[in-house]
Short mmCIF file of C-alpha atoms in Angstrom, two decimals:
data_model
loop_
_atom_site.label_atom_id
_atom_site.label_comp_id
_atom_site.label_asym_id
_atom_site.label_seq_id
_atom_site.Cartn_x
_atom_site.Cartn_y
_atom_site.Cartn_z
CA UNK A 216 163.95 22.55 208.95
CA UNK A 217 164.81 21.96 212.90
CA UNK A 218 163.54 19.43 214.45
CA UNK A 219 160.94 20.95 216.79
CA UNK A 220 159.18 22.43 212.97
CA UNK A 221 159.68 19.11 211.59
CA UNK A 222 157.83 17.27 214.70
CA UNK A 223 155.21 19.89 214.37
CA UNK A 224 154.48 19.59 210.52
CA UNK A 225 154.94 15.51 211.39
CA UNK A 226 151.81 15.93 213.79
CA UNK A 227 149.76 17.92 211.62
CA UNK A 228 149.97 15.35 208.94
CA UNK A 229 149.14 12.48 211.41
CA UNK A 230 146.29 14.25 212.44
CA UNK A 231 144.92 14.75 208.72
CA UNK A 232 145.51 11.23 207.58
CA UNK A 233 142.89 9.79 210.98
CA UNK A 234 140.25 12.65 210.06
CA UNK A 235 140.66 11.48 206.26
CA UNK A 236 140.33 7.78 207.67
CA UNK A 237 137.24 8.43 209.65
CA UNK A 238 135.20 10.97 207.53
CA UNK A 239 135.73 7.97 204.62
CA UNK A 240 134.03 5.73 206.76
CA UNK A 241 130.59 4.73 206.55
CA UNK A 242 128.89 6.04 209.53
CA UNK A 243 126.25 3.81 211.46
CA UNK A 244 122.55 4.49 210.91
CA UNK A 245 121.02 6.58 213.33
CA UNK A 246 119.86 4.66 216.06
CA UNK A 247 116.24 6.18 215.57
CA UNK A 248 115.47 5.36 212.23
CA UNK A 249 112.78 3.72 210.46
CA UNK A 250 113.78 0.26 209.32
CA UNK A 251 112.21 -1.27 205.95
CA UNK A 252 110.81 -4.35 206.35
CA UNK A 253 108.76 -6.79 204.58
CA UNK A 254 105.54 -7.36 205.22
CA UNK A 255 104.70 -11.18 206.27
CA UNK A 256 101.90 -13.21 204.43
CA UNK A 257 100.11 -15.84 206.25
CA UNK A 258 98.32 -19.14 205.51
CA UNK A 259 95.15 -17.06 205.52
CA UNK A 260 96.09 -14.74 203.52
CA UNK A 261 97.98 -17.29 200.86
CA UNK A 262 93.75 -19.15 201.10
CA UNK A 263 92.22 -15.34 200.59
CA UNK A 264 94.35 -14.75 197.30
CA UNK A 265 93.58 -18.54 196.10
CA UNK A 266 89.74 -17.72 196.30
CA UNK A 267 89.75 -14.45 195.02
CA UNK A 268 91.24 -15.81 192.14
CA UNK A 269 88.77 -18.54 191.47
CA UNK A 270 85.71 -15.25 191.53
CA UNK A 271 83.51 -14.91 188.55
CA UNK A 272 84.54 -11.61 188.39
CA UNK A 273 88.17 -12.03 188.18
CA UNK A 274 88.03 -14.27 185.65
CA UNK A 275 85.31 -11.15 183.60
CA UNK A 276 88.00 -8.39 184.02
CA UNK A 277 91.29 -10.52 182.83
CA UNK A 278 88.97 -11.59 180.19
CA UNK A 279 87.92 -7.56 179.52
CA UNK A 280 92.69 -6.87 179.42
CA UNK A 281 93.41 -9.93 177.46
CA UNK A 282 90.67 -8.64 174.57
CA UNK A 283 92.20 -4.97 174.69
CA UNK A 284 95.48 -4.23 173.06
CA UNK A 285 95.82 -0.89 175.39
CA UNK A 286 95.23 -2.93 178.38
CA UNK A 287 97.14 -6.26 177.84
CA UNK A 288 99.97 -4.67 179.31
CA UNK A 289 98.41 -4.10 182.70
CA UNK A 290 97.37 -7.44 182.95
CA UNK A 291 100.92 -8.65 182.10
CA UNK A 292 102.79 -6.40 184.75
CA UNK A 293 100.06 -7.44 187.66
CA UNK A 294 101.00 -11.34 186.96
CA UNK A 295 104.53 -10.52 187.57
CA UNK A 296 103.74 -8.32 190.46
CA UNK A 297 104.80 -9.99 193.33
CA UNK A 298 102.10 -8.02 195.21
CA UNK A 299 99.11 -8.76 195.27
CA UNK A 300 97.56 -6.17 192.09
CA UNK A 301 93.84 -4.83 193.43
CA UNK A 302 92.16 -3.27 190.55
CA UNK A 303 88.23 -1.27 189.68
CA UNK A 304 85.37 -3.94 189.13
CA UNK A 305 84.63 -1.55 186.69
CA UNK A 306 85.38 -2.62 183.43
CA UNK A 307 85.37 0.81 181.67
CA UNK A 308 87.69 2.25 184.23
CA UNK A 309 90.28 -0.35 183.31
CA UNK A 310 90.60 1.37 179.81
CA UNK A 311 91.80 4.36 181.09
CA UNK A 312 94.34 2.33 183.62
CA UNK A 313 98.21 2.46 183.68
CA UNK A 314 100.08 0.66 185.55
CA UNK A 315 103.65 1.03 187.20
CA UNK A 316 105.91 -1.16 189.34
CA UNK A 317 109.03 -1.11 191.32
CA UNK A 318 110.83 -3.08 194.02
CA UNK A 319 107.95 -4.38 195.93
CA UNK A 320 105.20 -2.48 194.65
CA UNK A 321 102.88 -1.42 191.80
CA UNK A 322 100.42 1.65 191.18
CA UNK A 323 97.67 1.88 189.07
CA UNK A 324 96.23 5.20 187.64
CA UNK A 325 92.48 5.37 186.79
CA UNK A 326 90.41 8.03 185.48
CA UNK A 327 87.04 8.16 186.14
CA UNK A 328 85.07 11.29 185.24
CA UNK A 329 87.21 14.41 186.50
CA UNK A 330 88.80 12.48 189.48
CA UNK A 331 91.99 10.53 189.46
CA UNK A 332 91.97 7.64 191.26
CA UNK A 333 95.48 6.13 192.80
CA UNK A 334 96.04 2.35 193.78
CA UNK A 335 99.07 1.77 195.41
CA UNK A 336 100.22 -1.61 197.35
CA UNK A 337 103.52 -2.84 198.72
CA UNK A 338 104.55 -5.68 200.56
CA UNK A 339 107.20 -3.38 202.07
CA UNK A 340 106.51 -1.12 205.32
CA UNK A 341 108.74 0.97 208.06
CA UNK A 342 108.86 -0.14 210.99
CA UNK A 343 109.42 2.42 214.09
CA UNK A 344 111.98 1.50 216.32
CA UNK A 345 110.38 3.84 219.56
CA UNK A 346 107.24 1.47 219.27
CA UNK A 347 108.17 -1.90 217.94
CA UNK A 348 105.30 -3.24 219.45
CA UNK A 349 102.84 -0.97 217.07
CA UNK A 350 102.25 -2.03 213.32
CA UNK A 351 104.35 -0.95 210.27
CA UNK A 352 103.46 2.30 208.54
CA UNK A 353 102.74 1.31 205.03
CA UNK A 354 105.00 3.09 202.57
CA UNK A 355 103.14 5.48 200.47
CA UNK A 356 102.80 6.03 196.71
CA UNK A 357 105.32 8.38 195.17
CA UNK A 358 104.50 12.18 195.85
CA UNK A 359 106.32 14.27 193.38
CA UNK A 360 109.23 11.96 192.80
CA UNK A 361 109.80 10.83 196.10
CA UNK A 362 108.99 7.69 198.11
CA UNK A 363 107.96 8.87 201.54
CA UNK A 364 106.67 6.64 204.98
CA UNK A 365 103.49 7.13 206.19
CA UNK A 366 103.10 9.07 209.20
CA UNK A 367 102.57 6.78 212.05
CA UNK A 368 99.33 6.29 213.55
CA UNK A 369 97.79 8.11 216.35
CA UNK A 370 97.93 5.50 219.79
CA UNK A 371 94.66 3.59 220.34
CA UNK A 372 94.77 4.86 223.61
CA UNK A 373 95.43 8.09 225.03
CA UNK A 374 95.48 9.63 228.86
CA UNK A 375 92.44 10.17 230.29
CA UNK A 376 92.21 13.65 231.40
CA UNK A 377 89.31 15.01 233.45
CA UNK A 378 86.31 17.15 232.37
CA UNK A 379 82.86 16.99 231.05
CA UNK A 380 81.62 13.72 230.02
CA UNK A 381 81.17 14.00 225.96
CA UNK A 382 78.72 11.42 224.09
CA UNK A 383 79.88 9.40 221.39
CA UNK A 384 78.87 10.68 217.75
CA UNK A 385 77.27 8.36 216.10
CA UNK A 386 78.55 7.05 212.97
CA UNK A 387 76.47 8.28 209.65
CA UNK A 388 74.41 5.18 208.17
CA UNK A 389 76.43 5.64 204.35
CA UNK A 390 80.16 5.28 206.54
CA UNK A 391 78.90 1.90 208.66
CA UNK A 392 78.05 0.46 205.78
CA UNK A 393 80.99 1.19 203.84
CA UNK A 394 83.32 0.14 206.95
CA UNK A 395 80.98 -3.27 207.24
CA UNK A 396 81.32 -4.16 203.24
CA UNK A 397 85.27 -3.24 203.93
CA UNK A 398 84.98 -5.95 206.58
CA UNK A 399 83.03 -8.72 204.58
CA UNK A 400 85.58 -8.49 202.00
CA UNK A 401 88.28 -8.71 203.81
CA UNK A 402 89.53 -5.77 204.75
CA UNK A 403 91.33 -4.90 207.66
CA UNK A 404 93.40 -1.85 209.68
CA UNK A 405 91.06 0.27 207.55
CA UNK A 406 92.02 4.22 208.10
CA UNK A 407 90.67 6.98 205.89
CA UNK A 408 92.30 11.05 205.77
CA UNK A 409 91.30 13.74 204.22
CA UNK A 410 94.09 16.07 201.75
CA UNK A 411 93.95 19.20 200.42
CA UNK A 412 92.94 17.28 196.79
CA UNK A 413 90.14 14.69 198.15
CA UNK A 414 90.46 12.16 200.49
CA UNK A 415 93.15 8.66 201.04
CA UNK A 416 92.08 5.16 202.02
CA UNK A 417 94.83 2.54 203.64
CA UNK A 418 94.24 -0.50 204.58
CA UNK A 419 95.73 -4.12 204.61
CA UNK A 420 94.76 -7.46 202.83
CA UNK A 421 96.15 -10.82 201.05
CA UNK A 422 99.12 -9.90 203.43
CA UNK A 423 100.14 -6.16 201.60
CA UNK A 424 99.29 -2.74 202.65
CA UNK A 425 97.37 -0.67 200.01
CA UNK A 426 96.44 3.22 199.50
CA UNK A 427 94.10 4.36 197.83
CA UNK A 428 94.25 7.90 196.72
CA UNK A 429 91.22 10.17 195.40
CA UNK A 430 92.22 13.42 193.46
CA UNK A 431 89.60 15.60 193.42
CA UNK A 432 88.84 19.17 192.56
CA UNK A 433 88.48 19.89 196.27
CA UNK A 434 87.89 18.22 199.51
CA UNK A 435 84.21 19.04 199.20
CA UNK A 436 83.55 17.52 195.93
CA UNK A 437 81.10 14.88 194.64
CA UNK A 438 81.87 11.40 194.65
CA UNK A 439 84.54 12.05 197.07
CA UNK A 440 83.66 11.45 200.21
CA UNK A 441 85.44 9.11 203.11
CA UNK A 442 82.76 6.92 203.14
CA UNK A 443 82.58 6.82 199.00
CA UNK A 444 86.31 6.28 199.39
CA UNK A 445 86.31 2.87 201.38
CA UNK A 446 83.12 1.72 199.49
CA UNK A 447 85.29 2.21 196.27
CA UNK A 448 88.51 0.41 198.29
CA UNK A 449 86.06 -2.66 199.44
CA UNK A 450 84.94 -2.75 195.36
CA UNK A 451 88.45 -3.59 194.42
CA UNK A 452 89.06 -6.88 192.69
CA UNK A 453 92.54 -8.84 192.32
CA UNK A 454 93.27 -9.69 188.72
CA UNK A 455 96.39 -11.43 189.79
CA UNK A 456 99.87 -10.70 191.50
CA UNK A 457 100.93 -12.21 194.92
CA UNK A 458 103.26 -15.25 193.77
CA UNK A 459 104.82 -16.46 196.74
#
């Protein structure tokens, strides 16, 4: 081999060994991303979960899952939750209830009648970093295997663009009440959507984000309406969970 061939085949090898060297490395996020972070709990929410524990009720429904061999398990996993676990007031939906749990979160499964009924909280979000200012997406329940974000909320505000002057609807009786109970019970960043199976209910409390999840036959069926939806999410009832 001359030495011009040698040099060349020299070269070629230097050149491999840096692209091996910098496809091996990790590469940097992309500036862009979502970031996971943890949701804070305050003083007033640490006071919410103390008194919610101290309810009548609370103490009826860990009373109904300590008597029932098929449901001692739920109430096990929600005292090790370290989420906050929201459950039905309804004592006969809690026999049909399973539970499951993960880094951060839990779901719970009920059945009532022909609709399946989701529960899902996290202390967990993603935060946006093109609007740091706005609040964390919640993370949503598992969709076919898969943990997904929520998609970020529309902006309170939008551009004012000229053209006729449109009245306010007004808001039906049945959904102002729901949205006022959601309130009283402390409730907040309450949004509901509609899905091709029934209809979703997020909103925040004791310091986690929850979703609740109504699966339907149809968008259109009974019992499954947006404003049935948050009266059901404002009925929920922690039977422990949240340890600090």
């Amino acid at each position: 081999m001359n030495i011009r061939a040698g040099a060349f085949a020299g070269g070629v090898i230097l050149a491999a060994a840096i692209a091996g060297v910098a496809t091996s490395q990790q590469q940097p996020p992309s500036p862009v991303a979502a970031s996971q972070v943890d949701l804070p709990r305050s003083r007033a929410d640490n006071a919410a979960i103390a008194a919610a524990q101290k309810e009548p009720l609370t103490a009826r429904l860990r009373g109904v899952l300590s008597q029932d061999p098929a449901s001692q398990r739920v109430l096990s996993v929600a005292d090790a939750s370290p989420v906050p676990v929201l459950v039905p007031a309804d004592p006969a939906l809690l026999r049909t209830a399973r539970i499951f749990t993960g880094d951060r979160h839990y779901m719970l499964v009920v059945q009532r009648g022909e609709q399946i009924i989701e529960i899902y909280g996290a202390t967990k979000a993603f935060q946006s970093p093109i609007a740091p200012a706005a609040q964390p997406a919640p993370i949503r329940p598992p969709t076919a295997g898969t943990l997904t974000a929520a998609r970020p909320a529309a902006p309170a505000s939008t551009i004012a663009r000229a053209g006729p002057r449109i009245t306010a609807a007004r808001v039906p009786p049945v959904a102002a009440r729901a949205a006022t109970q959601a309130r009283a019970e402390g409730l907040t960043n309450v949004r509901t959507e509609r899905t091709e199976y029934g209809v979703d209910v997020t909103f925040s409390r004791f310091g986690a984000a929850y979703n609740v999840s109504f699966i339907c036959g149809g968008p259109a069926a009974a019992g499954c309406t947006e404003a049935e939806a948050v009266a059901f999410a404002s009925s929920l009832q922690l039977i422990g969970g949240g340890a600090s």
